[in-house]
PDB file of C-alpha atoms in Angstrom:
ATOM      1  CA  MET A 252       5.538 -22.804   4.458  1.00 55.00           C
ATOM      2  CA  VAL A 253       4.798 -19.276   3.258  1.00 66.00           C
ATOM      3  CA  ASN A 254       4.907 -16.584   5.907  1.00 89.00           C
ATOM      4  CA  LYS A 255       1.472 -15.055   6.636  1.00 94.00           C
ATOM      5  CA  VAL A 256       2.828 -11.551   5.937  1.00 95.00           C
ATOM      6  CA  PHE A 257       3.938 -12.497   2.423  1.00 96.00           C
ATOM      7  CA  LEU A 258       0.728 -14.353   1.616  1.00 96.00           C
ATOM      8  CA  ILE A 259      -1.460 -11.390   2.623  1.00 97.00           C
ATOM      9  CA  ALA A 260       0.847  -8.978   0.779  1.00 98.00           C
ATOM     10  CA  PHE A 261       0.711 -11.104  -2.388  1.00 98.00           C
ATOM     11  CA  ILE A 262      -3.104 -11.207  -2.315  1.00 98.00           C
ATOM     12  CA  ILE A 263      -3.320  -7.428  -1.749  1.00 98.00           C
ATOM     13  CA  PHE A 264      -0.852  -6.755  -4.570  1.00 98.00           C
ATOM     14  CA  ILE A 265      -2.732  -8.966  -7.058  1.00 98.00           C
ATOM     15  CA  LEU A 266      -6.108  -7.428  -6.126  1.00 98.00           C
ATOM     16  CA  ASP A 267      -4.613  -3.934  -6.452  1.00 97.00           C
ATOM     17  CA  ARG A 268      -3.214  -4.674  -9.916  1.00 97.00           C
ATOM     18  CA  LEU A 269      -6.484  -6.282 -11.080  1.00 97.00           C
ATOM     19  CA  THR A 270      -8.651  -3.407  -9.883  1.00 96.00           C
ATOM     20  CA  LYS A 271      -6.343  -0.825 -11.457  1.00 95.00           C
ATOM     21  CA  PHE A 272      -6.480  -2.720 -14.746  1.00 93.00           C
ATOM     22  CA  ILE A 273     -10.289  -3.038 -14.633  1.00 93.00           C
ATOM     23  CA  PHE A 274     -10.895   0.607 -13.715  1.00 91.00           C
ATOM     24  CA  LEU A 275      -8.052   2.162 -15.722  1.00 84.00           C
ATOM     25  CA  ASP A 276     -10.486   4.233 -17.807  1.00 87.00           C
ATOM     26  CA  ASN A 277     -11.833   5.914 -14.645  1.00 85.00           C
ATOM     27  CA  SER A 278      -8.456   6.506 -13.027  1.00 90.00           C
ATOM     28  CA  LYS A 279      -6.325   9.510 -12.146  1.00 91.00           C
ATOM     29  CA  LEU A 280      -2.552   9.611 -11.796  1.00 93.00           C
ATOM     30  CA  ASN A 281      -1.542  10.989  -8.409  1.00 92.00           C
ATOM     31  CA  LYS A 282       2.054  12.227  -8.583  1.00 91.00           C
ATOM     32  CA  GLY A 283       2.138  13.129  -4.897  1.00 86.00           C
ATOM     33  CA  ALA A 284       1.454  11.443  -1.586  1.00 84.00           C
ATOM     34  CA  ALA A 285      -1.954  11.197   0.065  1.00 76.00           C
ATOM     35  CA  PHE A 286      -4.193  14.104  -0.948  1.00 66.00           C
ATOM     36  CA  ASN A 287      -1.592  14.857  -3.674  1.00 72.00           C
ATOM     37  CA  LEU A 288       0.875  16.289  -1.130  1.00 78.00           C
ATOM     38  CA  LEU A 289       4.437  16.919  -2.345  1.00 85.00           C
ATOM     39  CA  PRO A 290       3.781  16.360  -6.061  1.00 84.00           C
ATOM     40  CA  GLY A 291       6.880  15.673  -8.108  1.00 85.00           C
ATOM     41  CA  GLN A 292       8.765  13.991  -5.244  1.00 90.00           C
ATOM     42  CA  ASN A 293       8.406  10.477  -6.667  1.00 92.00           C
ATOM     43  CA  TRP A 294      11.975   9.550  -5.686  1.00 94.00           C
ATOM     44  CA  LEU A 295      11.192  10.362  -2.033  1.00 95.00           C
ATOM     45  CA  PHE A 296       8.093   8.134  -2.016  1.00 95.00           C
ATOM     46  CA  ILE A 297      10.053   5.317  -3.654  1.00 96.00           C
ATOM     47  CA  LEU A 298      12.764   5.633  -0.993  1.00 97.00           C
ATOM     48  CA  VAL A 299      10.215   5.588   1.850  1.00 96.00           C
ATOM     49  CA  ALA A 300       8.467   2.565   0.309  1.00 97.00           C
ATOM     50  CA  VAL A 301      11.740   0.637   0.077  1.00 98.00           C
ATOM     51  CA  ILE A 302      12.528   1.430   3.728  1.00 97.00           C
ATOM     52  CA  VAL A 303       9.045   0.259   4.807  1.00 97.00           C
ATOM     53  CA  ILE A 304       9.375  -2.946   2.760  1.00 97.00           C
ATOM     54  CA  VAL A 305      12.812  -3.776   4.182  1.00 97.00           C
ATOM     55  CA  TYR A 306      11.614  -3.081   7.739  1.00 96.00           C
ATOM     56  CA  ILE A 307       8.563  -5.324   7.356  1.00 97.00           C
ATOM     57  CA  ILE A 308      10.669  -8.123   5.853  1.00 95.00           C
ATOM     58  CA  LEU A 309      13.052  -7.924   8.818  1.00 95.00           C
ATOM     59  CA  LYS A 310      10.188  -7.933  11.365  1.00 94.00           C
ATOM     60  CA  ARG A 311       7.897 -10.431   9.572  1.00 92.00           C
ATOM     61  CA  ASP A 312       8.108 -13.053  12.331  1.00 91.00           C
ATOM     62  CA  LEU A 313       6.430 -10.872  14.979  1.00 93.00           C
ATOM     63  CA  LYS A 314       3.250 -12.986  15.128  1.00 93.00           C
ATOM     64  CA  GLU A 315       0.910 -10.387  16.632  1.00 95.00           C
ATOM     65  CA  TYR A 316       1.725  -7.857  13.891  1.00 96.00           C
ATOM     66  CA  GLN A 317       1.620 -10.155  10.854  1.00 96.00           C
ATOM     67  CA  LEU A 318      -1.895  -9.262   9.676  1.00 97.00           C
ATOM     68  CA  GLY A 319      -1.193  -5.527   9.759  1.00 97.00           C
ATOM     69  CA  MET A 320       2.248  -5.938   8.234  1.00 97.00           C
ATOM     70  CA  GLY A 321       0.805  -8.065   5.431  1.00 98.00           C
ATOM     71  CA  PHE A 322      -1.723  -5.383   4.500  1.00 98.00           C
ATOM     72  CA  LEU A 323       0.909  -2.653   4.779  1.00 98.00           C
ATOM     73  CA  LEU A 324       3.448  -4.603   2.718  1.00 98.00           C
ATOM     74  CA  GLY A 325       0.935  -5.395  -0.023  1.00 98.00           C
ATOM     75  CA  GLY A 326      -0.267  -1.804  -0.229  1.00 97.00           C
ATOM     76  CA  THR A 327       3.255  -0.421  -0.214  1.00 97.00           C
ATOM     77  CA  ILE A 328       4.408  -2.764  -2.981  1.00 98.00           C
ATOM     78  CA  GLY A 329       1.262  -1.974  -5.004  1.00 97.00           C
ATOM     79  CA  ASN A 330       1.875   1.768  -4.897  1.00 97.00           C
ATOM     80  CA  LEU A 331       5.638   1.319  -5.382  1.00 97.00           C
ATOM     81  CA  PHE A 332       4.928  -0.615  -8.592  1.00 98.00           C
ATOM     82  CA  ASP A 333       2.866   2.342  -9.861  1.00 97.00           C
ATOM     83  CA  ARG A 334       5.511   4.882  -8.876  1.00 96.00           C
ATOM     84  CA  ILE A 335       8.238   2.976 -10.712  1.00 96.00           C
ATOM     85  CA  PHE A 336       6.269   2.209 -13.891  1.00 96.00           C
ATOM     86  CA  TYR A 337       3.855   5.182 -14.099  1.00 94.00           C
ATOM     87  CA  LYS A 338       5.755   7.906 -12.162  1.00 94.00           C
ATOM     88  CA  GLY A 339       2.760   8.245  -9.833  1.00 94.00           C
ATOM     89  CA  VAL A 340      -0.009   6.217  -8.227  1.00 95.00           C
ATOM     90  CA  ILE A 341      -3.130   5.165 -10.141  1.00 94.00           C
ATOM     91  CA  ASP A 342      -6.202   6.187  -8.119  1.00 94.00           C
ATOM     92  CA  PHE A 343      -9.729   5.272  -9.166  1.00 92.00           C
ATOM     93  CA  ILE A 344     -12.021   4.978  -6.120  1.00 92.00           C
ATOM     94  CA  SER A 345     -13.977   8.173  -5.581  1.00 89.00           C
ATOM     95  CA  ILE A 346     -16.415   8.463  -2.675  1.00 90.00           C
ATOM     96  CA  TYR A 347     -18.203  11.776  -2.203  1.00 87.00           C
ATOM     97  CA  ILE A 348     -15.834  14.162  -0.354  1.00 87.00           C
ATOM     98  CA  ILE A 349     -12.967  11.689   0.195  1.00 85.00           C
ATOM     99  CA  PRO A 350     -10.034  12.251  -2.194  1.00 86.00           C
ATOM    100  CA  THR A 351      -9.673   9.617  -4.913  1.00 88.00           C
ATOM    101  CA  PHE A 352      -7.715   6.554  -3.763  1.00 92.00           C
ATOM    102  CA  ASN A 353      -6.974   2.928  -4.678  1.00 95.00           C
ATOM    103  CA  LEU A 354      -6.989  -0.521  -3.093  1.00 96.00           C
ATOM    104  CA  ALA A 355      -3.311  -0.261  -2.100  1.00 96.00           C
ATOM    105  CA  ASP A 356      -4.070   2.956  -0.195  1.00 95.00           C
ATOM    106  CA  LEU A 357      -6.923   1.210   1.594  1.00 95.00           C
ATOM    107  CA  ALA A 358      -4.640  -1.717   2.469  1.00 97.00           C
ATOM    108  CA  ASN A 359      -2.050   0.718   3.862  1.00 96.00           C
ATOM    109  CA  ILE A 360      -4.656   2.337   6.091  1.00 95.00           C
ATOM    110  CA  ILE A 361      -6.014  -1.023   7.285  1.00 97.00           C
ATOM    111  CA  GLY A 362      -2.475  -2.279   7.919  1.00 97.00           C
ATOM    112  CA  ALA A 363      -1.406   0.812   9.853  1.00 97.00           C
ATOM    113  CA  LEU A 364      -4.591   0.844  11.959  1.00 97.00           C
ATOM    114  CA  THR A 365      -4.230  -2.879  12.682  1.00 97.00           C
ATOM    115  CA  ILE A 366      -0.632  -2.391  13.832  1.00 97.00           C
ATOM    116  CA  ILE A 367      -1.640   0.564  16.032  1.00 97.00           C
ATOM    117  CA  TYR A 368      -4.488  -1.466  17.506  1.00 97.00           C
ATOM    118  CA  VAL A 369      -2.177  -4.355  18.382  1.00 96.00           C
ATOM    119  CA  MET A 370       0.379  -1.944  19.886  1.00 95.00           C
ATOM    120  CA  GLU A 371      -2.292  -0.317  22.074  1.00 95.00           C
ATOM    121  CA  LYS A 372      -3.705  -3.667  23.109  1.00 90.00           C
ATOM    122  CA  ASN A 373      -0.323  -4.955  24.333  1.00 77.00           C
TER     123      ASN A 373
END
């Protein structure tokens, strides 16, 4: 049976790739972190992503955190894919004053907030 973390991550990754393909004409390449912080440090973001991925894989059986870890893993892999193949992250969602972002970014935020919520609840 497939672990819930991996199933959620797979779905997030596929949706991220599809949306980036569909909206490629309206996209921007972000070579930094959130809000384009630390541009040109792609190697650092790749290293952090690999550490996050390994940590989640090691902790995947913690039942109460699986939903959050699935979102975080899918978002991290989605942005890691971009960083490796495009040397930055493809962003295409633009909402008024919020900096441009993508589905993987949204999944990372949802995953992190879900994990924090579960931690506070316990």
